PDB file of C-alpha atoms in Angstrom:
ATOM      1  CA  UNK X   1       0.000   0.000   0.000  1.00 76.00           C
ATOM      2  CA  UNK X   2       2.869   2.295   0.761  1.00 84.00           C
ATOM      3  CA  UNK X   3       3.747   1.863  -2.934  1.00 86.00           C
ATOM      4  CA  UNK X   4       0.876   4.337  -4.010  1.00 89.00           C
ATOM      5  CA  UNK X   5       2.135   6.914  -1.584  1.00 92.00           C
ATOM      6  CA  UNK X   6       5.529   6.537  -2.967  1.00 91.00           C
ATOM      7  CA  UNK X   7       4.737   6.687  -6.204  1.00 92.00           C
ATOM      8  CA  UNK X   8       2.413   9.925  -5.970  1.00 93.00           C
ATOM      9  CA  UNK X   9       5.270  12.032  -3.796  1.00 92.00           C
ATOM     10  CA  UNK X  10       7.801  10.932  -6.835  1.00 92.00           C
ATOM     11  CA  UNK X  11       5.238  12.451  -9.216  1.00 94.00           C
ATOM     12  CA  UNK X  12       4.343  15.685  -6.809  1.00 93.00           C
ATOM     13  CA  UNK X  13       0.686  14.560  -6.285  1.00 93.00           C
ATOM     14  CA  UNK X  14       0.117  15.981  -3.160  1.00 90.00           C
ATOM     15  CA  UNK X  15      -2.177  14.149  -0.539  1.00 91.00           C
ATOM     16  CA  UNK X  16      -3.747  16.399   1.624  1.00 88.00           C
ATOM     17  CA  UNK X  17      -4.887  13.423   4.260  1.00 88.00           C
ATOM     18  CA  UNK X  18      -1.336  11.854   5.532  1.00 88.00           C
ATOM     19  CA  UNK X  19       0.242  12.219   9.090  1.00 86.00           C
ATOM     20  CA  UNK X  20       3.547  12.558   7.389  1.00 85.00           C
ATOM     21  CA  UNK X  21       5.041  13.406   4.427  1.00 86.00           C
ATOM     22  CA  UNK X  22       6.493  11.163   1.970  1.00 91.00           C
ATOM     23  CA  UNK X  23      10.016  11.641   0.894  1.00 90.00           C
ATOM     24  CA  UNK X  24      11.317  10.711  -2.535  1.00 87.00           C
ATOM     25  CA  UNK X  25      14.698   9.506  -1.880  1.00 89.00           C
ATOM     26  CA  UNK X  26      15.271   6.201  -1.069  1.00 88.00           C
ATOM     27  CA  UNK X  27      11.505   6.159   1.008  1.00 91.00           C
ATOM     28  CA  UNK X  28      11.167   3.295   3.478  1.00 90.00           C
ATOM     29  CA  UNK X  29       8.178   0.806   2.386  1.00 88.00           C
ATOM     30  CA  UNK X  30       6.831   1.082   5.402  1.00 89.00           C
ATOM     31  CA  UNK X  31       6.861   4.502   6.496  1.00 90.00           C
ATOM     32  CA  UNK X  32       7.343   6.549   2.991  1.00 90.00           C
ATOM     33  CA  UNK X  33      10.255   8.580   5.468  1.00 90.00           C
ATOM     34  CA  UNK X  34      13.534   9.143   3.219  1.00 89.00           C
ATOM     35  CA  UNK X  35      17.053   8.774   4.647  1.00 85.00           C
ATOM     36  CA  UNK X  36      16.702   7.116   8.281  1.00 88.00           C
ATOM     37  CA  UNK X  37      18.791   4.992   9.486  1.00 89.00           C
ATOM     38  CA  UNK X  38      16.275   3.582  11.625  1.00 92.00           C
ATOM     39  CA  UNK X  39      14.098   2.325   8.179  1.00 89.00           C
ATOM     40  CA  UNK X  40      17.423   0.431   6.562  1.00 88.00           C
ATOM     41  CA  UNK X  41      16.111  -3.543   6.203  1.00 83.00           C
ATOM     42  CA  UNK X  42      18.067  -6.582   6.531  1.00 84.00           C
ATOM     43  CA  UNK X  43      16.505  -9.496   4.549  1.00 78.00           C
ATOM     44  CA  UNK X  44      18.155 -13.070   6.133  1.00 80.00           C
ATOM     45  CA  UNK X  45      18.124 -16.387   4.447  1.00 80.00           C
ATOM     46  CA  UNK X  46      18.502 -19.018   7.246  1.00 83.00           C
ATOM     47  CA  UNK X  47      19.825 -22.364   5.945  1.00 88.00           C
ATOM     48  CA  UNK X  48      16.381 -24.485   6.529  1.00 87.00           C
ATOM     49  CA  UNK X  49      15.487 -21.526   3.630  1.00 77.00           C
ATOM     50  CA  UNK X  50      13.218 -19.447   5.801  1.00 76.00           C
ATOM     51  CA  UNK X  51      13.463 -15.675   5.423  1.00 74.00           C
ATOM     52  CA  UNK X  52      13.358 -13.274   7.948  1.00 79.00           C
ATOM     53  CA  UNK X  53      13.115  -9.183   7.528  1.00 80.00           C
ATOM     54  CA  UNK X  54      14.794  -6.793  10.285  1.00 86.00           C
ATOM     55  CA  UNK X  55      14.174  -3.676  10.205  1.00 90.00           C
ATOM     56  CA  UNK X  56      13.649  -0.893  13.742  1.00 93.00           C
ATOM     57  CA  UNK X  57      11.184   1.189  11.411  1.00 92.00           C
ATOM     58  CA  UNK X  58       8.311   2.224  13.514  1.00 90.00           C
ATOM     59  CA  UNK X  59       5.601   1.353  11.171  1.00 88.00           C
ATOM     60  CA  UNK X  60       6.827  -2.023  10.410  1.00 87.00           C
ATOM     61  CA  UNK X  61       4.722  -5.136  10.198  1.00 81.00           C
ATOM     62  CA  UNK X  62       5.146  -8.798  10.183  1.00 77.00           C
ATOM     63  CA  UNK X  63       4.223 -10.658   7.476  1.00 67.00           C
ATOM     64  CA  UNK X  64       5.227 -14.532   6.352  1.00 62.00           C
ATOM     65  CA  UNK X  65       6.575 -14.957   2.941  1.00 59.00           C
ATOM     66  CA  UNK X  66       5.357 -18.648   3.119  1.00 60.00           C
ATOM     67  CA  UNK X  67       1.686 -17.588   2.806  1.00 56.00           C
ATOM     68  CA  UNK X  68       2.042 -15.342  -0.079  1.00 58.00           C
ATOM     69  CA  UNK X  69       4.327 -18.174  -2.062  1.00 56.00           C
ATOM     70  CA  UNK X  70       1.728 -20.842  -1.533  1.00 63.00           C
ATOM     71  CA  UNK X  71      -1.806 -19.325  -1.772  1.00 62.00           C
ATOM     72  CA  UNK X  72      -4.913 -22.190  -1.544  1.00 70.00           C
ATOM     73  CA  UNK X  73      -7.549 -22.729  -4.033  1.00 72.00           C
ATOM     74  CA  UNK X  74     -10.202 -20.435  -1.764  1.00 72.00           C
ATOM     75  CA  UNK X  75      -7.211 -18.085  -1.630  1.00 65.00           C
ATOM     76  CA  UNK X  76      -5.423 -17.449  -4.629  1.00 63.00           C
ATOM     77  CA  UNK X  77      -4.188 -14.222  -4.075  1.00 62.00           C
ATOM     78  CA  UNK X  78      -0.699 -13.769  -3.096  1.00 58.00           C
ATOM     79  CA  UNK X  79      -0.327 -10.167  -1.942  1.00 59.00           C
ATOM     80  CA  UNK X  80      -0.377  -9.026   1.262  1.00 57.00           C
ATOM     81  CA  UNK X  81      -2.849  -6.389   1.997  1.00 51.00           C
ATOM     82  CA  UNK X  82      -1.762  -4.020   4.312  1.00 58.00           C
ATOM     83  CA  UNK X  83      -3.288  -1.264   7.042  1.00 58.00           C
ATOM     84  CA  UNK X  84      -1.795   1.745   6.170  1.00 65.00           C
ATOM     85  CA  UNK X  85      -0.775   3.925   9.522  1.00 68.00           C
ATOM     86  CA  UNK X  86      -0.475   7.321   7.624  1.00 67.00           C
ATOM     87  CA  UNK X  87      -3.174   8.040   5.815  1.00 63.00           C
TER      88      UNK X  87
END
């Protein structure tokens, strides 16, 4: 969801509704903040294959990459919806 927010701030769409604004360099996917050291992600591969995400960005979520790769015939959809905290 972050993605639209992104996308808009790159293109000067301005959103009149958002607790923050979005910055265009580099924004974190979870936030939309630009340049924080506190937003940098570390994506982890264990051995058994299992991905983890780290990340101390406030707005952060957990998600597992294991649902979205399988899906289910009642479920086919792989994408993650997401509540977005700034708008």
């Amino acid at each position: 969801h972050m993605g639209i927010h992104i996308l808009r701030a790159f293109y000067g769409v301005l959103e009149d509704n958002l607790k923050e604004l979005v910055g265009i360099q580099q924004p974190c996917g979870f936030c939309g903040q630009s340049e924080q050291d506190k937003c940098k992600v570390s994506i982890r591969i264990k051995t058994n294959g299992a991905i983890t995400l780290e990340t101390q960005c406030s707005y952060q979520h957990k998600f597992h990459y294991v649902n979205v790769d399988t899906g289910s015939k009642n479920r086919p959809c792989r994408n993650i919806p997401l509540k977005c905290e700034i708008c």
